Coordinates of C-alpha atoms and ligand atoms in Angstrom, one line a residue:
X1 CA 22.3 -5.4 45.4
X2 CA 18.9 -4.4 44.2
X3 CA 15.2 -6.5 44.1
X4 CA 13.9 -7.6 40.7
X5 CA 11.9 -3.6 41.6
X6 CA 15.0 -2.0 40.7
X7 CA 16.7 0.9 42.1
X8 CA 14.4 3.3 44.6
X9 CA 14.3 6.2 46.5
X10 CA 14.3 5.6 50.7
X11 CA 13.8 8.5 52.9
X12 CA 17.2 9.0 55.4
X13 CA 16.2 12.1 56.9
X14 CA 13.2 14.4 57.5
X15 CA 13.2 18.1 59.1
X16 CA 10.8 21.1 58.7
X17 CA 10.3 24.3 59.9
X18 CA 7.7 26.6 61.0
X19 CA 7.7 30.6 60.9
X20 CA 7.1 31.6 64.9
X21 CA 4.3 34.0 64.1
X22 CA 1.5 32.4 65.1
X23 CA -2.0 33.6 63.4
X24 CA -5.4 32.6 65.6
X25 CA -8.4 33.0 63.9
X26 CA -9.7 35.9 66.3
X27 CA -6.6 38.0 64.8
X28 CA -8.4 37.0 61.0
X29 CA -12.2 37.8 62.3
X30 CA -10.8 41.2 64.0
X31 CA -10.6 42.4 60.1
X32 CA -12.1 39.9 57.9
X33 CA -16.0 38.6 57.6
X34 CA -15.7 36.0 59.5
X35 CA -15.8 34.3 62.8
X36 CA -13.3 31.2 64.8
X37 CA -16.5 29.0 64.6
X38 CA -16.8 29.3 61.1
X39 CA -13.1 28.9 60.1
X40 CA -12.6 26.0 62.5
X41 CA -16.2 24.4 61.9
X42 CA -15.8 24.5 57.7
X43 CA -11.7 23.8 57.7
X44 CA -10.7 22.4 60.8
X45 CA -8.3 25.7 61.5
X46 CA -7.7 26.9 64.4
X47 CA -4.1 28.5 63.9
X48 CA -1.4 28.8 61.4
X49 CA 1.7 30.5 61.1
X50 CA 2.5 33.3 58.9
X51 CA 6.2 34.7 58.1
X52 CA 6.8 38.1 59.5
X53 CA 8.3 40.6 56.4
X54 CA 11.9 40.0 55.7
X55 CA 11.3 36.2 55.8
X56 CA 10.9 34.7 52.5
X57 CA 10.3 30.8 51.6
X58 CA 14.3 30.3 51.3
X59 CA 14.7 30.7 54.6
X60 CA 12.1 28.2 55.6
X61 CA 13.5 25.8 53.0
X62 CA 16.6 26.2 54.2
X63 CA 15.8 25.8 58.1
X64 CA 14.1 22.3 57.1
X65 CA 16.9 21.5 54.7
X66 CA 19.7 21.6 57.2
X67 CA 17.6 19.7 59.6
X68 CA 16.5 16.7 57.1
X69 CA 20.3 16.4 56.6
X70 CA 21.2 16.7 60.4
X71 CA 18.6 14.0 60.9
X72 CA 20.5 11.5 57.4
X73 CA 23.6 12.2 59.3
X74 CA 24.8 14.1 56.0
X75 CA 26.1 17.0 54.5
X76 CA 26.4 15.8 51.0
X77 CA 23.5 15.4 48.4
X78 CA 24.0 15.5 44.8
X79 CA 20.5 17.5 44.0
X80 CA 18.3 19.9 45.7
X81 CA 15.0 20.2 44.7
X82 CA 12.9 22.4 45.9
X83 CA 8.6 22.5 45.4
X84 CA 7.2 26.0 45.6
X85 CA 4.6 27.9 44.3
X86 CA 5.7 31.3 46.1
X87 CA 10.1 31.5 45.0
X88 CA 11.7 34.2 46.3
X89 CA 11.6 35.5 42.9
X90 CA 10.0 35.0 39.6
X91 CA 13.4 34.6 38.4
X92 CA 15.5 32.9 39.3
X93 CA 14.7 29.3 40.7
X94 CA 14.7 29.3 44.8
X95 CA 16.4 25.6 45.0
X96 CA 20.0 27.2 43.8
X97 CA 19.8 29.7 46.7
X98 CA 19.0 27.2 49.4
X99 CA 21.5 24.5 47.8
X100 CA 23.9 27.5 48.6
X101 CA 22.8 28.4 52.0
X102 CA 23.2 24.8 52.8
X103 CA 26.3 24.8 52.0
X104 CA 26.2 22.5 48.6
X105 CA 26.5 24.7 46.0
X106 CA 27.7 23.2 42.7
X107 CA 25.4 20.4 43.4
X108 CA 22.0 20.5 40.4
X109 CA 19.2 22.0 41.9
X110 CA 15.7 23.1 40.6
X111 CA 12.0 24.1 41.6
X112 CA 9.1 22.1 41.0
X113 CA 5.9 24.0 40.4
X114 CA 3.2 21.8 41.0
X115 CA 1.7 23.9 44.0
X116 CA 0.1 21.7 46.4
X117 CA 0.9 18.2 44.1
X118 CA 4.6 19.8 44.1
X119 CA 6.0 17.6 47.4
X120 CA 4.6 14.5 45.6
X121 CA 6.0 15.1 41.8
X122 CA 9.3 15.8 43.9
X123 CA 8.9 12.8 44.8
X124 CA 8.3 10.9 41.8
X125 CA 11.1 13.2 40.0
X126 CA 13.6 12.8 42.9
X127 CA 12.8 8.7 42.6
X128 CA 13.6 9.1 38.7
X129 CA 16.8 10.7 39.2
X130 CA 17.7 8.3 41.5
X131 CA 16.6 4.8 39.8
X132 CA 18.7 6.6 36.9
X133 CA 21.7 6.0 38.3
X134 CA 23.4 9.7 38.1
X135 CA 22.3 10.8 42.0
X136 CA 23.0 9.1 45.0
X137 CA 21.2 11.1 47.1
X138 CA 18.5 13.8 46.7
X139 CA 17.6 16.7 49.2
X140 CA 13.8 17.2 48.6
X141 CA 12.1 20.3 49.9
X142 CA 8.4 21.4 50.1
X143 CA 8.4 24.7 51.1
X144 CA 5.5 27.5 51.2
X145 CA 5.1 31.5 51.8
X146 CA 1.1 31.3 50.7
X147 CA 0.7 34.8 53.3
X148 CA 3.0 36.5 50.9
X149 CA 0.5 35.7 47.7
X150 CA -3.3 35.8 49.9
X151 CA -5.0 38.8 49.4
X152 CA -5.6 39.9 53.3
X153 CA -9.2 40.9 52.1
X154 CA -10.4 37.5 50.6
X155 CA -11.8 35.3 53.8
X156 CA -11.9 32.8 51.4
X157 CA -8.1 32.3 51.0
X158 CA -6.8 34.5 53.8
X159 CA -8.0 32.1 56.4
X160 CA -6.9 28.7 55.1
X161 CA -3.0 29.5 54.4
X162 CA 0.1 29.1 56.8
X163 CA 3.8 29.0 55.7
X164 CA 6.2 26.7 56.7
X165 CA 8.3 23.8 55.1
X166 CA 9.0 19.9 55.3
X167 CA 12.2 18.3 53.2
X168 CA 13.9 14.7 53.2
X169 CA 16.5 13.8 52.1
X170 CA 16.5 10.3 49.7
X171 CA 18.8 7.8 48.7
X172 CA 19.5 5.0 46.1
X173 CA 18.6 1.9 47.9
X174 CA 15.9 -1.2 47.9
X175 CA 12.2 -1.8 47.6
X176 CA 12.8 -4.4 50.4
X177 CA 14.0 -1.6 52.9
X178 CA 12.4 0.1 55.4
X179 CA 11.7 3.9 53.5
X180 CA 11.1 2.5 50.4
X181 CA 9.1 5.0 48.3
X182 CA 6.7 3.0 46.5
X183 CA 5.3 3.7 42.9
X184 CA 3.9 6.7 42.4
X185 CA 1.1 8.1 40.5
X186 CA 1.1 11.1 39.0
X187 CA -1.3 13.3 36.8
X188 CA -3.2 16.9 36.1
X189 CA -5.7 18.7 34.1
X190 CA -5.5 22.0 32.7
X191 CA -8.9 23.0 32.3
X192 CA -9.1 23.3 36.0
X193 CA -6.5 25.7 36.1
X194 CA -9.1 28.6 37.6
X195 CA -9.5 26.3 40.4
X196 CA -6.9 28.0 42.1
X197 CA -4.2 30.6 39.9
X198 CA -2.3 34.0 40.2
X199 CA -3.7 35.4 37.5
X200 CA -1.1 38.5 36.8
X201 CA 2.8 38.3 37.1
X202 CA 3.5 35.5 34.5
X203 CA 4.2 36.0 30.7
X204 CA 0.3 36.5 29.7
X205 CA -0.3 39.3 32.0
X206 CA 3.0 40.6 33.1
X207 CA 3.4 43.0 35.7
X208 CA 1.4 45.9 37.8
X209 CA 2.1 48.4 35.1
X210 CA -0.1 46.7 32.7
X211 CA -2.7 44.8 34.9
X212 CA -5.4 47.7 36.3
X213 CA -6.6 44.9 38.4
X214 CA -4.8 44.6 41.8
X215 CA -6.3 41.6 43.2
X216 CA -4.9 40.0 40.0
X217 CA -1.5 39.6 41.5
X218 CA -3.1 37.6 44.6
X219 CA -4.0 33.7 44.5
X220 CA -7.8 33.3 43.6
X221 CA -9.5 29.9 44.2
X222 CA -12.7 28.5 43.2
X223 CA -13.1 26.9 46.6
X224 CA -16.4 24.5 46.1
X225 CA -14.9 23.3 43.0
X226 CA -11.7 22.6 44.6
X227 CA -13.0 20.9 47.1
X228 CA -15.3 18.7 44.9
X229 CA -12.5 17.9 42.8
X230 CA -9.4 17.7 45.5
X231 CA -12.4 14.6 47.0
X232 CA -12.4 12.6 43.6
X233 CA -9.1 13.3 41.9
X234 CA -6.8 12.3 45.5
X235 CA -9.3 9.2 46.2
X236 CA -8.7 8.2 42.5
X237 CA -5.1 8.8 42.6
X238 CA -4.4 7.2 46.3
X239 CA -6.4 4.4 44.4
X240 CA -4.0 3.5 41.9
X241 CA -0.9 4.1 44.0
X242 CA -2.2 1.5 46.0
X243 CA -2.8 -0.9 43.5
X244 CA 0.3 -0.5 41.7
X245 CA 2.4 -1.0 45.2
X246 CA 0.4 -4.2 45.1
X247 CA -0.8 -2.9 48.5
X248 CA -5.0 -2.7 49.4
X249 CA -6.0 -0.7 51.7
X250 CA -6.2 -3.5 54.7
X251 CA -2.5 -2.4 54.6
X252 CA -2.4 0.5 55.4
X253 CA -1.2 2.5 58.6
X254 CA -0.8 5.2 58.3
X255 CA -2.9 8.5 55.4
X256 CA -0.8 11.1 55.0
X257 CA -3.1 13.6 53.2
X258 CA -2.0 17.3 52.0
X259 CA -3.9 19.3 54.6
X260 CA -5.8 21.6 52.0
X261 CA -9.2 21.4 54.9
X262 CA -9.7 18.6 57.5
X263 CA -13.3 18.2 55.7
X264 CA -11.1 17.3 52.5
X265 CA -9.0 14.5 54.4
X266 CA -11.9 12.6 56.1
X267 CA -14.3 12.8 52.8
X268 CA -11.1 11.0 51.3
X269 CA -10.5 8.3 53.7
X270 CA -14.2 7.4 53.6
X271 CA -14.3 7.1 50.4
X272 CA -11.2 4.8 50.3
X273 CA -12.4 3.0 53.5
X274 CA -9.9 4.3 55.7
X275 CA -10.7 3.7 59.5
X276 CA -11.3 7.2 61.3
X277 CA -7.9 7.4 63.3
X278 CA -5.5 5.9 60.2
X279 CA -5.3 9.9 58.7
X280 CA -2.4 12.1 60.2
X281 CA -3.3 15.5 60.3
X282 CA -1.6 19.0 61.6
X283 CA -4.1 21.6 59.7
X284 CA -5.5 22.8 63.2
X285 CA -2.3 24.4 63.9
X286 CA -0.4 25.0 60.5
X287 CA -3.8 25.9 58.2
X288 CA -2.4 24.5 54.6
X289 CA 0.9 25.3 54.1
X290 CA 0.7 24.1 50.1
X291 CA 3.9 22.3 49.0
X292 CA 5.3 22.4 52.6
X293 CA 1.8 20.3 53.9
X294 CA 3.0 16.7 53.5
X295 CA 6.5 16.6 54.6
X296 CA 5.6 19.8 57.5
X297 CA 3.2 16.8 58.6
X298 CA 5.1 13.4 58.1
X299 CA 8.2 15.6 60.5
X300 CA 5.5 16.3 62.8
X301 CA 4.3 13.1 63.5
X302 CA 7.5 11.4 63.0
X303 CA 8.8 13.8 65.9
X304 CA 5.7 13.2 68.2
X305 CA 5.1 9.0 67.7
X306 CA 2.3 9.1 65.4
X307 CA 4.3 7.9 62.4
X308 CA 6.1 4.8 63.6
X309 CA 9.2 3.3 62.2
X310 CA 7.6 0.2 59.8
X311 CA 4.2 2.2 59.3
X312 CA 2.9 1.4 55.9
X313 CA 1.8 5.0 54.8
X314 CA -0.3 6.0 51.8
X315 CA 0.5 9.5 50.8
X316 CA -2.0 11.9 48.4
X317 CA -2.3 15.2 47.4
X318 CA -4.3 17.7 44.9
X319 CA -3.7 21.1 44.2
X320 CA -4.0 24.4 41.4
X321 CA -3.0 23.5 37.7
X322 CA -4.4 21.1 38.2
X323 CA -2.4 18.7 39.4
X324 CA -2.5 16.0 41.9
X325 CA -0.6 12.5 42.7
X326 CA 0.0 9.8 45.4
X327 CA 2.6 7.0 46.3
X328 CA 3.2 4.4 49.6
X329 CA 6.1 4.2 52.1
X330 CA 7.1 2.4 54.7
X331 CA 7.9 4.2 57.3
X332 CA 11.9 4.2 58.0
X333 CA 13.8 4.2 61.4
X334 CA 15.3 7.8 61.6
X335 CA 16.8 9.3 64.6
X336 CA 14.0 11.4 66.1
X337 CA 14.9 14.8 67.6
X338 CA 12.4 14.4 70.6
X339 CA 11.3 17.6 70.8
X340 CA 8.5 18.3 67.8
X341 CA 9.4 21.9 67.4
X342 CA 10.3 23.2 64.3
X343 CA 10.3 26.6 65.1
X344 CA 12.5 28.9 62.9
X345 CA 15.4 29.7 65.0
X346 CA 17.7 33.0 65.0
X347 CA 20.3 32.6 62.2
X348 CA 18.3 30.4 59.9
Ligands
LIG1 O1 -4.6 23.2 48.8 C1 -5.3 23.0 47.6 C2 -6.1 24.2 47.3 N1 -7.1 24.5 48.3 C3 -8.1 23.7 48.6 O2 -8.2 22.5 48.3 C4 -9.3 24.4 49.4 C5 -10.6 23.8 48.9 N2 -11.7 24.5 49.4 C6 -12.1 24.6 50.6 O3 -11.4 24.2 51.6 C7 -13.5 25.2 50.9 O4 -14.2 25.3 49.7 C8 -13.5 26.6 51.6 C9 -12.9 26.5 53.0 C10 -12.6 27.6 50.8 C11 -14.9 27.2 51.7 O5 -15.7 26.3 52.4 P1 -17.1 25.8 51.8 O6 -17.6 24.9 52.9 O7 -16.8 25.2 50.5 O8 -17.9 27.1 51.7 P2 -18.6 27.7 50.4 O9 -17.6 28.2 49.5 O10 -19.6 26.7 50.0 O11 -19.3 29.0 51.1 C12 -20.4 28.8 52.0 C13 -20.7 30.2 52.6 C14 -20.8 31.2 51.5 O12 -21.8 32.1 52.0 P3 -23.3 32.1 51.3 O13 -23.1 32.2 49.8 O14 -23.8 30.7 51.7 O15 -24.0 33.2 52.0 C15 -19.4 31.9 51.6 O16 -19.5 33.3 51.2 O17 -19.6 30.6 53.5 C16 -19.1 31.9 53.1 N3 -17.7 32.0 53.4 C17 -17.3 32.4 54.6 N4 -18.0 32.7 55.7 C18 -17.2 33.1 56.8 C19 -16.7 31.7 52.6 N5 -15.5 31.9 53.3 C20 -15.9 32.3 54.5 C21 -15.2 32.7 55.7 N6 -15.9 33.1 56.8 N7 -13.9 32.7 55.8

């Protein structure tokens, strides 16, 4: 029996994971211009983790994966979708290999490229497929390798990554139920795509043997402008989500903002007129882990107490394209593992 809202997606399950390598900044500052002050004072980092070579972002994806479905007490979904910016591979999609690993192949499954956005626009597609009538359940996955694309000689980039991924795992249910995803609110721009963009590798510039630039196969970003724009376009879009959940923001919780710089999230909740301890935030240890950010930080504080079940959460992210989007949820009552580690164990 559904409301007069229709079928929507409610979150049954959340896991993550976390490469073990852990980065400080004084390991960054030993060969880059720069300094811990610096990094901590201008981002709020003080640590992330970086994957050590072998490890790609399907076997992150896959570590959260199996424990967002440990924590729905499942082993069947009928779609995994997967948000990356860094696949294993160019070609093919990631989601198929994880879908396997996970023990569900024949089930549909996909990437999203929406980079930072991409959790979020899984979100909105899973909800679709969902309120379509064709899945019951939906295994969504942000997950991020952003040390694999950095150039190690850019402090601008170098020092802001971490890898690591966040999935949950969705269902067909009610607006009325605790989970609920509410509307979300979706959109990009394309003339900002030199915010943030790997420019080689793709069909306009192919490949090494025809690019004499090198740096052109690492992730460039237009940081100031980023910044300026990840401020106005997440207010904007947290804005509307808000408005069309019929929510203001006197009822809100809980921010959930993609991590891209701690001086990011705050300028946000100010200018929404968000009380100083409402955001979440895990940047301090994790840096921005891209796609992985939001659920990485909703399994974080879900584990540790800060997200609590009933919490009336208002989720928004920006990121390269560009592209950015928002949406509410209440928070449900999931089994919580205890221990908020989600450190990448042997055999993932
Ligand atoms: O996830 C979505 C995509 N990413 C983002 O949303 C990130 C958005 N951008 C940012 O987080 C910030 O713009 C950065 C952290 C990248 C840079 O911080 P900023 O406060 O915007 O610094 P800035 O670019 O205005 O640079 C200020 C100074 C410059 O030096 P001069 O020109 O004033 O002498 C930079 O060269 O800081 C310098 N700088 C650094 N210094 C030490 C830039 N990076 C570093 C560094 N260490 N790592």
């Amino acid at each position: 029996m559904t409301t007069a809202f229709g079928v929507r997606a409610v979150v049954s399950g959340i896991g993550a994971a976390l490469p073990r390598r852990v980065v400080t900044n004084a390991e960054l500052a030993a060969y880059l211009d720069t300094t811990d002050a610096w990094i901590r004072s201008r981002t709020g980092i003080a640590s992330r983790r970086w994957v050590t070579a072998g490890t790609a972002t399907a076997d992150l994806a896959a570590a959260a994966g199996r424990r967002a479905l440990a924590c729905a007490g499942t082993d069947a979904v009928d779609a995994v979708v997967l948000a990356t910016a860094t696949p294993d591979h160019p070609v093919p999609a990631t989601a198929p290999e994880v879908a396997t690993r996970l023990g569900l192949s024949g089930v549909a499954a996909f990437d999203i490229a929406a980079v930072c956005s991409g959790f979020v626009y899984g979100l909105a597609t899973a909800a679709g497929m969902l309120a379509g009538g064709d899945f019951r359940r939906v295994l969504l996955i942000g997950a991020d390798t952003y040390s694999t694309i950095v150039d190690p000689k850019d402090r601008t980039t170098a020092v802001i990554f971490g890898d690591g991924a966040g999935a949950v795992v969705l269902r067909a249910g009610d607006a009325a139920e605790s989970g609920a995803l509410g509307p979300c609110d979706l959109g990009s721009d394309g003339r900002l795509a030199d915010l943030g963009m790997i420019p080689a590798g793709g069909s306009r510039q192919r490949s090494a043997n025809v690019t004499a630039v090198a740096e052109d196969h690492y992730f460039q970003m237009r940081g100031n402008d980023m910044y300026r724009n990840a401020v106005q376009r997440m207010s904007e879009s947290a804005g509307r989500a808000l408005e069309r959940a019929g929510w203001t923001v006197a009822d809100v919780d809980r921010f959930v903002p993609h991590q891209a710089n701690a001086r990011i999230a705050t300028a946000v909740a100010e200018r929404l007129g968000l009380t100083a301890g409402q955001p979440l935030s895990n940047i301090e240890h994790v840096g921005n882990t891209a796609a992985a950010s939001i659920p990485l930080l909703l399994a974080q504080a879900h584990a540790d107490g800060r997200l609590r079940p009933g919490d009336r959460a208002l989720v928004a992210a920006f990121g390269s394209g560009a592209t950015w989007g928002a949406t509410t949820l209440v928070w449900p009552d999931l089994p919580a593992d205890g221990e908020p580690d989600f450190d990448l164990t042997d055999g993932e």
